[in-house]
């Protein structure tokens, strides 16, 4: 397991130790996160890649306090935030924010964009919320009058920009990005990723970038953790994990991801077949 | 988490117009003449009832001998008199007041009993949810009128108590409604976002949950009131009301007993009860239309649809290109247009003249972003578009135009053209075993015995890579994984040994490792059977992996088309270049993988 | 599956006991008032008190309920306060009339509304439009008003059917049929309208699912798609409609009996309630709750049997 980030993260960033989450009761109980440990340094992006059922979304929700943690600890900037009651959570909320996968469900259709963006600011006690909203809208590249309109008047990509604006409104130290681009079209996806990168440069926020797509994760991450059936099977430098994976599962994942070039893809297909044959 | 849905940007404009809509729901309601008529009628009824202490010409119980069974328009008795010589108009007015009072009681008790319980059960869940649910189920199954009758033995003719109890009896309708809405909203990500932002529970309920519940509750209230008016009249009609007070149901009962001497006396209360009930329910329907825009999209009147359709067909006929150059292709789509009729009499075109050709053994990728019309194009070939879709142009399959000859298209469907859908789990019938639905499908297109069909299906299941076909044959769709379900659907598509496969994003909902296996399977099947294939996808990686030729779609048109290597090396259109560079920007670097 | 049946049986029994006890507590809540109803308004307080003791109303409520329940299992529901007749034998005469009306209306409603609902969902077009208008009107106008209209039209203006009264089928099957035509017709207007709309909704919902398109694309004929797959999937929601419909019909019949003066349970219970004949009221409630519980039990079990997820664990 990679420990490179730990020394600094213990004080300034996020530190997750042996995190466990289980759903259901008694016989139906199933552990979906089985002892996961990682750290994220300030300003760093950790990519969390895995297939459906790997527990990647659950990890994100556990960090946000949206699912109860059954074991292990989560420390952020030196404070234990594993099981905070709602009232204490508010203090953390300023620092850990989220961008969800689905830009349609993540904005309340009956609120104007301005109300959506002011809400978290008001909770945090920011007085001049309205002027901050205009600043935010400019920051994510939306017109000034966007504030008076409703989410249904925007496309998926624009909505995701609004969600990003909401996430960075309080200048958080960590943003959980849960598949923020997988519901978007290719060209929109590229622009949204660009925006996330630019905001990171400007604010120095750390990202936990959760995705099923190794290619996307590689594009944005400094380090990558590969999740398989609730456990991290490989974690390390982005280049190394995505190009020279050491774990067999990561190798399978890496070769199964198709690349947009017919000849290269033919070669990769061949290599994947050989790998599968060798495994069998 | 299996699905990675690709959301169409058009949906944002078309489907949930709730945001923009809600500002003007009152305006929309007032533009509906039916709603205005109902509001006017109900308003007049309310005034009619409320004004009875001042405007009623007689006291409700005052009897006059000369008014006994008086016909309508008798002097001093506009609507006549009843069997005891009481003025019908006055009694109707007093009765209306009583009905209004009953409505308020019902509404208050039903709302108080149903809405908070629904909020608690839906938002808090926990132990309260199953208990409240059970209570609600029990109340729903109670024979309401019989219980009201039983209640009479305790309280006698007590309007408040009886209607209060009736309110509780109908409260489950609010409970179930509110609980359902709250359960839905609770899982919306915007509620999670509010929690993450640190909003208090009270604020989340007030700001996000109650707002969503508001419209459905208003609509439901009108139906509850419609039922309440009827039940209050029924209780009085059964003789369980207060005989000393005038009421609609009581008047009806007395008049009905007296029907041979004065038929008119029946007409007034009967029409008032029916019309008020009807107006309430119609207003509820109008409110639903006004508050839930797009929820119940009504189809256009048939005649209007026909006019639009004829105009569209005439125009498409004019634009049809010549069909000469399509000889050797298995499938040749020429000038295909798909449009949907709009409310204003125009059409919105989603496919604007597509040309596409597929030879035997060729896999043609149809690539584009959401809303480009690629799925609509694929569905047109099979003829499985929505019924209101208008289609123009030609789809020549093996020398025959399927659009001009719906009968040959119906014959080709399933037999010679197979279909692989996008979402594996929703495309299997949950009520039948995997084997049973594959056998049904096979026997629908080919005469064969049940045994033979079963045999064939088992062999095919093995062919598509299912390890234990005998076992899987007997499983229900909910018992198998998404990847296996997609193999089953591929099995269904190739069962009748077709020449052409239409695959609509066949791997989008699958994990990448499963996707790779399914792509391999499709390639093998093509090689074995010399299949032609149209592969709809948004993923250039999939195209590079599987396709021989590509057509790129944008805004309902093919903007670029050609051999897959040519398109990837030297894209013929700026849009293709843009898509490719976006795709490459987020993909794995190849250089390292060779190491 | 056995477990499912056991759970439903226990739930049904629990509902029966809870509802009958609640009703019992309501109708027996004021012993003095009940006794006064029997001995008369002008009776002295002593006479009333004596009657309370005589009727056993001075015992604790729970004990009275236990006594009543024990009687129920032995086929004894007590005697009417006024006629002295055993409640069970009175119900034996009255209940068949109600049951006949109910079964007849139920069979016709289900037959007609399934047919109309399926046709309008599958075909669309004008049948669908007509159904939508009729379902609003038919659902909004109470059945007793429809009944009065029918009496006006077919018994007074055009006297083809008797306006009121009932002939037992033992006496004359033809005259029995004539006596129930108008009551059943009055019930059907409302029940078919609302049930057909709900069946339509259930079928329509299934028709819009993805697998229907896939079955069509597989070359299956529209008939096979609808009859084999769509109706099978709409079966579950359809059964729910059916069980609520049965309960609704029960209420409808009780009121309609009053209009046509049919000697059924509805007239019995309404009369008993207005007189304060508590044992009769309680007997009627017991019979209705039992009937409703049975209907729910059967539809619940059928629903579970239709759902592969409940069947295959």
XYZ file of N, CA, C and O in Angstrom, chain A residues 255 257-271, chain B residues 544-545 565 569 584 588-591 593-594:
108
model
N -6.685 -3.300 -19.827
C -6.745 -3.798 -21.197
C -8.176 -3.875 -21.724
O -8.403 -3.900 -22.930
N -10.441 -1.585 -21.252
C -10.891 -0.249 -21.642
C -10.490 0.011 -23.094
O -9.308 0.043 -23.409
N -11.473 0.182 -23.980
C -11.117 0.349 -25.390
C -10.552 1.751 -25.678
O -11.002 2.721 -25.082
N -9.569 1.837 -26.540
C -9.014 3.144 -26.911
C -9.445 3.495 -28.330
O -9.656 2.613 -29.157
N -9.591 4.775 -28.615
C -10.127 5.186 -29.910
C -9.080 5.153 -31.029
O -8.750 6.182 -31.606
N -8.551 3.989 -31.282
C -7.675 3.814 -32.442
C -7.773 2.354 -32.868
O -7.432 1.462 -32.082
N -8.230 2.075 -34.077
C -8.517 0.694 -34.479
C -7.286 -0.222 -34.364
O -7.410 -1.349 -33.873
N -6.134 0.238 -34.791
C -4.957 -0.647 -34.808
C -4.439 -0.895 -33.402
O -4.145 -2.026 -33.024
N -4.340 0.192 -32.628
C -3.887 0.053 -31.250
C -4.848 -0.852 -30.499
O -4.447 -1.745 -29.745
N -6.133 -0.638 -30.718
C -7.146 -1.416 -30.012
C -7.020 -2.896 -30.385
O -7.173 -3.759 -29.541
N -6.723 -3.189 -31.649
C -6.549 -4.587 -32.074
C -5.395 -5.229 -31.305
O -5.492 -6.376 -30.869
N -4.328 -4.470 -31.143
C -3.185 -5.016 -30.392
C -3.562 -5.267 -28.924
O -3.245 -6.295 -28.353
N -4.254 -4.290 -28.360
C -4.659 -4.432 -26.952
C -5.580 -5.633 -26.761
O -5.506 -6.355 -25.770
N -6.467 -5.824 -27.737
C -7.398 -6.953 -27.671
C -6.606 -8.261 -27.624
O -6.886 -9.154 -26.847
N -5.591 -8.307 -28.486
C -4.749 -9.495 -28.550
C -4.080 -9.755 -27.194
O -4.102 -10.875 -26.689
N -3.536 -8.680 -26.628
C -2.846 -8.810 -25.346
C -3.810 -9.249 -24.242
O -3.456 -10.036 -23.370
N -13.645 1.711 -32.408
C -12.318 1.258 -32.826
C -12.181 -0.241 -32.645
O -11.505 -0.919 -33.409
N -12.846 -0.752 -31.624
C -12.711 -2.171 -31.325
C -13.464 -3.038 -32.322
O -12.973 -4.080 -32.734
N -10.655 3.184 -40.362
C -9.271 3.696 -40.271
C -9.181 5.101 -40.858
O -8.530 5.982 -40.281
N -7.952 8.316 -38.863
C -6.694 8.979 -39.261
C -6.949 10.371 -39.814
O -6.333 11.331 -39.393
N -9.845 11.184 -27.190
C -8.434 10.847 -26.943
C -7.915 11.515 -25.691
O -7.069 10.983 -24.991
N -6.400 6.166 -22.280
C -5.140 5.622 -21.830
C -4.062 5.796 -22.886
O -4.293 5.557 -24.059
N -2.902 6.203 -22.409
C -1.779 6.372 -23.319
C -1.282 5.018 -23.754
O -1.060 4.128 -22.946
N -1.087 4.859 -25.045
C -0.718 3.542 -25.555
C 0.759 3.246 -25.372
O 1.137 2.114 -25.125
N 1.598 4.288 -25.449
C 3.046 4.074 -25.484
C 3.502 3.144 -24.362
O 4.215 2.173 -24.580
N 1.850 0.968 -22.549
C 1.296 -0.367 -22.427
C 2.099 -1.391 -23.220
O 1.977 -2.577 -22.977
N 2.888 -0.903 -24.173
C 3.692 -1.858 -24.934
C 4.885 -2.336 -24.113
O 5.478 -3.346 -24.406
